[in-house]
Amino acid sequence: MTSDEGWLAAMWPFVRAWLPSAPARVLEIGCGPLGGFVPALSRGGYDAVGVDPEAPEGPGYHRVQFERYQSPQPVDCVVACTSLHHVGDLDLVLDLVGAALVPDGAVVVVEWAWERFDEATARWCFARLAPPEPASEPAWLHRRREDWAAAGQPWDACCQAWATHEGLHTGRAITRALDGRSTGGCGPMGRTSSPTFSTPPRQTNRPRSMPGRSIQTTGIRYAGTRR
């Protein structure tokens, strides 16, 4: 099992717990080359599609940015797993999510708060990194470790420079944007679970606790009007 496969397996129980009942229509934003949760959704009886420029070929996948995708019909649920932090226009994407949903549809978000990826967390992760997978490019954590060693800067400055260069949204910005569309006292979209935190994306085989917090997993119910 690759690290990406392990990540999907680790996150699937959380995502599954917030889904509407099958055979609901589910759209996954940023399913990636492995297809994200679409295979598991399909096995579970859901009518699932994955949208990503690097999506696999075949039925159920659309190789296009979510901003350019037009769903043929409203969906019951949108899943976004560590895909919102690198979209170009976060507000536009969330508006399009609302437009893609049926009234009172569900949104399940698993997201990374990179600004909470402090030096203690980085050192913990780097000390436990497995060697790069054969015949593949080094993973992002391997690259961050190499860049930090070469930069000669404190970790916080190195991480901030990388995130700025990549145009990454912070976890705080994503939470504010979601809260601004919430129900139940915080706008048209309401959070229905408390955030929990774990290690950075795509890292598995971790103990129960570690220094720092960098993954934000939140179940969200979207009750927005269709646009």
CSV table of C-alpha atoms in Angstrom, one decimal:
chain,number,residue,atom,x,y,z
A,1,MET,CA,0.0,0.0,0.0
A,2,THR,CA,1.4,3.4,-1.0
A,3,SER,CA,1.3,6.4,1.4
A,4,ASP,CA,-1.5,7.9,-0.7
A,5,GLU,CA,-3.5,4.7,-0.5
A,6,GLY,CA,-2.9,4.6,3.2
A,7,TRP,CA,-4.1,8.2,3.6
A,8,LEU,CA,-7.4,7.5,1.7
A,9,ALA,CA,-8.0,4.4,3.8
A,10,ALA,CA,-7.4,6.4,7.0
A,11,MET,CA,-9.8,9.2,6.0
A,12,TRP,CA,-12.5,7.0,4.6
A,13,PRO,CA,-14.3,6.2,7.9
A,14,PHE,CA,-14.6,9.9,8.7
A,15,VAL,CA,-15.9,10.8,5.2
A,16,ARG,CA,-18.3,7.8,5.2
A,17,ALA,CA,-19.7,8.8,8.6
A,18,TRP,CA,-20.9,12.2,7.2
A,19,LEU,CA,-22.4,11.0,4.0
A,20,PRO,CA,-26.1,10.9,3.3
A,21,SER,CA,-27.5,7.4,2.7
A,22,ALA,CA,-26.9,5.6,-0.5
A,23,PRO,CA,-27.7,5.8,-3.4
A,24,ALA,CA,-27.1,9.5,-3.0
A,25,ARG,CA,-25.2,11.5,-5.7
A,26,VAL,CA,-21.8,12.4,-4.4
A,27,LEU,CA,-19.2,14.7,-6.2
A,28,GLU,CA,-15.6,14.6,-5.0
A,29,ILE,CA,-13.5,17.7,-5.7
A,30,GLY,CA,-9.8,16.9,-6.3
A,31,CYS,CA,-10.0,13.1,-6.4
A,32,GLY,CA,-6.4,12.9,-7.7
A,33,PRO,CA,-4.8,10.2,-9.8
A,34,LEU,CA,-6.0,7.4,-7.5
A,35,GLY,CA,-9.6,8.4,-7.8
A,36,GLY,CA,-9.9,9.5,-4.2
A,37,PHE,CA,-13.0,8.1,-2.5
A,38,VAL,CA,-14.9,7.4,-5.7
A,39,PRO,CA,-14.1,3.7,-5.8
A,40,ALA,CA,-15.2,3.3,-2.2
A,41,LEU,CA,-18.3,5.4,-2.8
A,42,SER,CA,-19.3,3.3,-5.8
A,43,ARG,CA,-18.8,0.1,-3.9
A,44,GLY,CA,-21.1,1.5,-1.2
A,45,GLY,CA,-23.9,2.0,-3.7
A,46,TYR,CA,-23.4,5.8,-4.2
A,47,ASP,CA,-23.7,7.5,-7.6
A,48,ALA,CA,-20.2,9.0,-7.4
A,49,VAL,CA,-18.1,11.2,-9.6
A,50,GLY,CA,-14.6,12.6,-9.2
A,51,VAL,CA,-13.4,15.9,-10.6
A,52,ASP,CA,-9.7,16.6,-11.0
A,53,PRO,CA,-7.4,17.5,-13.9
A,54,GLU,CA,-5.3,14.4,-12.9
A,55,ALA,CA,-8.3,12.1,-12.3
A,56,PRO,CA,-8.1,8.6,-13.7
A,57,GLU,CA,-9.5,7.8,-17.1
A,58,GLY,CA,-12.8,6.0,-17.2
A,59,PRO,CA,-16.5,6.3,-16.2
A,60,GLY,CA,-17.2,8.4,-13.2
A,61,TYR,CA,-14.2,10.8,-13.6
A,62,HIS,CA,-13.9,14.2,-15.2
A,63,ARG,CA,-10.4,15.5,-16.0
A,64,VAL,CA,-11.1,19.2,-15.5
A,65,GLN,CA,-10.8,21.8,-12.7
A,66,PHE,CA,-13.9,21.9,-10.5
A,67,GLU,CA,-14.3,25.6,-11.5
A,68,ARG,CA,-14.8,24.5,-15.1
A,69,TYR,CA,-17.0,21.4,-14.4
A,70,GLN,CA,-20.8,21.6,-14.9
A,71,SER,CA,-22.7,18.9,-13.1
A,72,PRO,CA,-25.6,17.6,-15.2
A,73,GLN,CA,-27.8,17.6,-12.1
A,74,PRO,CA,-27.6,18.7,-8.5
A,75,VAL,CA,-25.7,16.4,-6.2
A,76,ASP,CA,-26.6,15.4,-2.6
A,77,CYS,CA,-23.1,15.7,-1.2
A,78,VAL,CA,-19.8,17.3,-2.1
A,79,VAL,CA,-16.6,15.8,-0.7
A,80,ALA,CA,-13.4,17.9,-0.6
A,81,CYS,CA,-10.4,16.2,1.0
A,82,THR,CA,-7.3,18.4,1.2
A,83,SER,CA,-8.2,20.1,-2.0
A,84,LEU,CA,-9.5,23.5,-0.9
A,85,HIS,CA,-6.2,24.9,0.4
A,86,HIS,CA,-4.7,25.2,-3.1
A,87,VAL,CA,-7.7,26.4,-5.2
A,88,GLY,CA,-7.2,29.7,-6.9
A,89,ASP,CA,-10.3,31.5,-5.7
A,90,LEU,CA,-11.7,29.9,-2.5
A,91,ASP,CA,-14.9,32.0,-2.4
A,92,LEU,CA,-15.7,31.2,-6.0
A,93,VAL,CA,-15.2,27.4,-5.4
A,94,LEU,CA,-17.4,27.5,-2.4
A,95,ASP,CA,-20.1,29.4,-4.3
A,96,LEU,CA,-19.9,26.7,-7.0
A,97,VAL,CA,-20.2,24.0,-4.4
A,98,GLY,CA,-23.4,25.6,-3.2
A,99,ALA,CA,-24.7,25.8,-6.7
A,100,ALA,CA,-23.9,22.1,-7.4
A,101,LEU,CA,-25.9,20.9,-4.3
A,102,VAL,CA,-29.5,20.1,-3.8
A,103,PRO,CA,-31.2,22.2,-1.1
A,104,ASP,CA,-29.9,21.1,2.3
A,105,GLY,CA,-27.2,19.0,0.7
A,106,ALA,CA,-24.1,17.9,2.6
A,107,VAL,CA,-20.5,19.0,2.4
A,108,VAL,CA,-17.7,16.9,3.9
A,109,VAL,CA,-14.4,18.7,4.2
A,110,VAL,CA,-11.0,17.3,5.3
A,111,GLU,CA,-8.4,20.1,5.2
A,112,TRP,CA,-4.9,21.0,6.2
A,113,ALA,CA,-4.1,24.0,8.4
A,114,TRP,CA,-0.6,24.4,7.2
A,115,GLU,CA,0.0,27.4,9.4
A,116,ARG,CA,-0.2,25.1,12.4
A,117,PHE,CA,2.6,22.9,10.9
A,118,ASP,CA,5.2,24.1,13.4
A,119,GLU,CA,8.8,23.1,13.8
A,120,ALA,CA,8.1,20.4,16.4
A,121,THR,CA,5.6,18.8,14.1
A,122,ALA,CA,8.0,19.1,11.1
A,123,ARG,CA,10.9,17.5,13.0
A,124,TRP,CA,8.5,14.7,14.2
A,125,CYS,CA,7.4,14.0,10.7
A,126,PHE,CA,10.8,14.2,9.1
A,127,ALA,CA,12.3,11.8,11.6
A,128,ARG,CA,9.7,9.2,10.6
A,129,LEU,CA,9.7,9.6,6.9
A,130,ALA,CA,10.0,6.4,5.0
A,131,PRO,CA,12.4,6.4,2.0
A,132,PRO,CA,10.8,7.7,-1.3
A,133,GLU,CA,8.7,5.1,-3.1
A,134,PRO,CA,10.7,3.4,-5.9
A,135,ALA,CA,10.4,4.9,-9.4
A,136,SER,CA,8.5,8.0,-8.1
A,137,GLU,CA,9.2,11.6,-7.4
A,138,PRO,CA,10.0,12.5,-3.7
A,139,ALA,CA,6.8,13.2,-1.8
A,140,TRP,CA,6.1,16.7,-0.6
A,141,LEU,CA,7.4,16.1,2.9
A,142,HIS,CA,10.7,14.8,1.5
A,143,ARG,CA,10.9,18.0,-0.6
A,144,ARG,CA,10.1,20.2,2.4
A,145,ARG,CA,12.8,18.5,4.4
A,146,GLU,CA,15.4,19.0,1.6
A,147,ASP,CA,14.3,22.7,1.1
A,148,TRP,CA,14.6,23.4,4.8
A,149,ALA,CA,18.1,21.9,5.0
A,150,ALA,CA,19.2,24.0,2.0
A,151,ALA,CA,17.6,27.2,3.1
A,152,GLY,CA,19.4,27.7,6.3
A,153,GLN,CA,16.3,29.5,7.7
A,154,PRO,CA,14.1,28.8,10.7
A,155,TRP,CA,11.3,26.4,9.9
A,156,ASP,CA,8.5,28.9,10.2
A,157,ALA,CA,10.1,31.2,7.7
A,158,CYS,CA,10.8,28.4,5.3
A,159,CYS,CA,7.3,27.0,5.5
A,160,GLN,CA,5.7,30.4,5.1
A,161,ALA,CA,7.8,31.1,2.0
A,162,TRP,CA,6.8,27.8,0.5
A,163,ALA,CA,3.1,28.3,1.2
A,164,THR,CA,3.2,31.8,-0.2
A,165,HIS,CA,4.9,30.7,-3.4
A,166,GLU,CA,2.3,27.9,-3.8
A,167,GLY,CA,-0.6,30.3,-3.0
A,168,LEU,CA,-2.0,28.0,-0.2
A,169,HIS,CA,-5.0,29.2,1.8
A,170,THR,CA,-4.6,28.9,5.5
A,171,GLY,CA,-6.9,26.6,7.6
A,172,ARG,CA,-8.2,29.8,9.3
A,173,ALA,CA,-9.2,31.3,5.9
A,174,ILE,CA,-10.9,28.1,4.8
A,175,THR,CA,-12.8,27.9,8.1
A,176,ARG,CA,-13.9,31.5,7.9
A,177,ALA,CA,-15.1,31.0,4.3
A,178,LEU,CA,-17.1,27.9,5.3
A,179,ASP,CA,-18.5,29.6,8.4
A,180,GLY,CA,-19.6,32.5,6.3
A,181,ARG,CA,-21.9,30.1,4.4
A,182,SER,CA,-23.1,28.2,7.5
A,183,THR,CA,-26.5,27.6,9.1
A,184,GLY,CA,-27.3,27.7,12.8
A,185,GLY,CA,-26.1,31.1,13.8
A,186,CYS,CA,-23.0,31.5,11.6
A,187,GLY,CA,-24.5,32.0,8.1
A,188,PRO,CA,-25.8,29.7,5.4
A,189,MET,CA,-23.4,26.8,6.1
A,190,GLY,CA,-23.2,25.1,9.5
A,191,ARG,CA,-20.4,23.0,11.0
A,192,THR,CA,-21.9,19.8,12.4
A,193,SER,CA,-18.8,18.4,14.1
A,194,SER,CA,-15.9,19.8,16.0
A,195,PRO,CA,-12.6,20.0,14.2
A,196,THR,CA,-10.1,17.3,15.0
A,197,PHE,CA,-6.4,17.5,14.2
A,198,SER,CA,-3.7,15.0,13.3
A,199,THR,CA,-0.6,14.8,11.2
A,200,PRO,CA,0.0,16.4,7.8
A,201,PRO,CA,-1.6,15.0,4.7
A,202,ARG,CA,-0.7,11.6,3.4
A,203,GLN,CA,1.3,10.4,6.4
A,204,THR,CA,0.2,7.2,8.1
A,205,ASN,CA,1.5,4.8,10.8
A,206,ARG,CA,1.4,7.6,13.4
A,207,PRO,CA,1.0,7.3,17.2
A,208,ARG,CA,-2.0,8.7,19.0
A,209,SER,CA,-0.4,12.0,19.9
A,210,MET,CA,2.4,14.2,18.4
A,211,PRO,CA,3.6,17.8,18.8
A,212,GLY,CA,1.6,20.4,16.9
A,213,ARG,CA,-1.6,20.1,15.0
A,214,SER,CA,-2.0,20.4,11.3
A,215,ILE,CA,-5.0,18.4,9.9
A,216,GLN,CA,-8.4,19.8,10.3
A,217,THR,CA,-11.2,17.3,9.6
A,218,THR,CA,-14.7,18.8,9.7
A,219,GLY,CA,-18.1,17.5,8.8
A,220,ILE,CA,-20.2,20.3,7.4
A,221,ARG,CA,-23.9,20.5,6.5
A,222,TYR,CA,-24.6,22.8,3.6
A,223,ALA,CA,-28.1,24.3,3.5
A,224,GLY,CA,-27.4,26.9,0.9
A,225,THR,CA,-29.8,27.9,-1.9
A,226,ARG,CA,-29.0,26.8,-5.4
A,227,ARG,CA,-27.4,29.5,-7.5
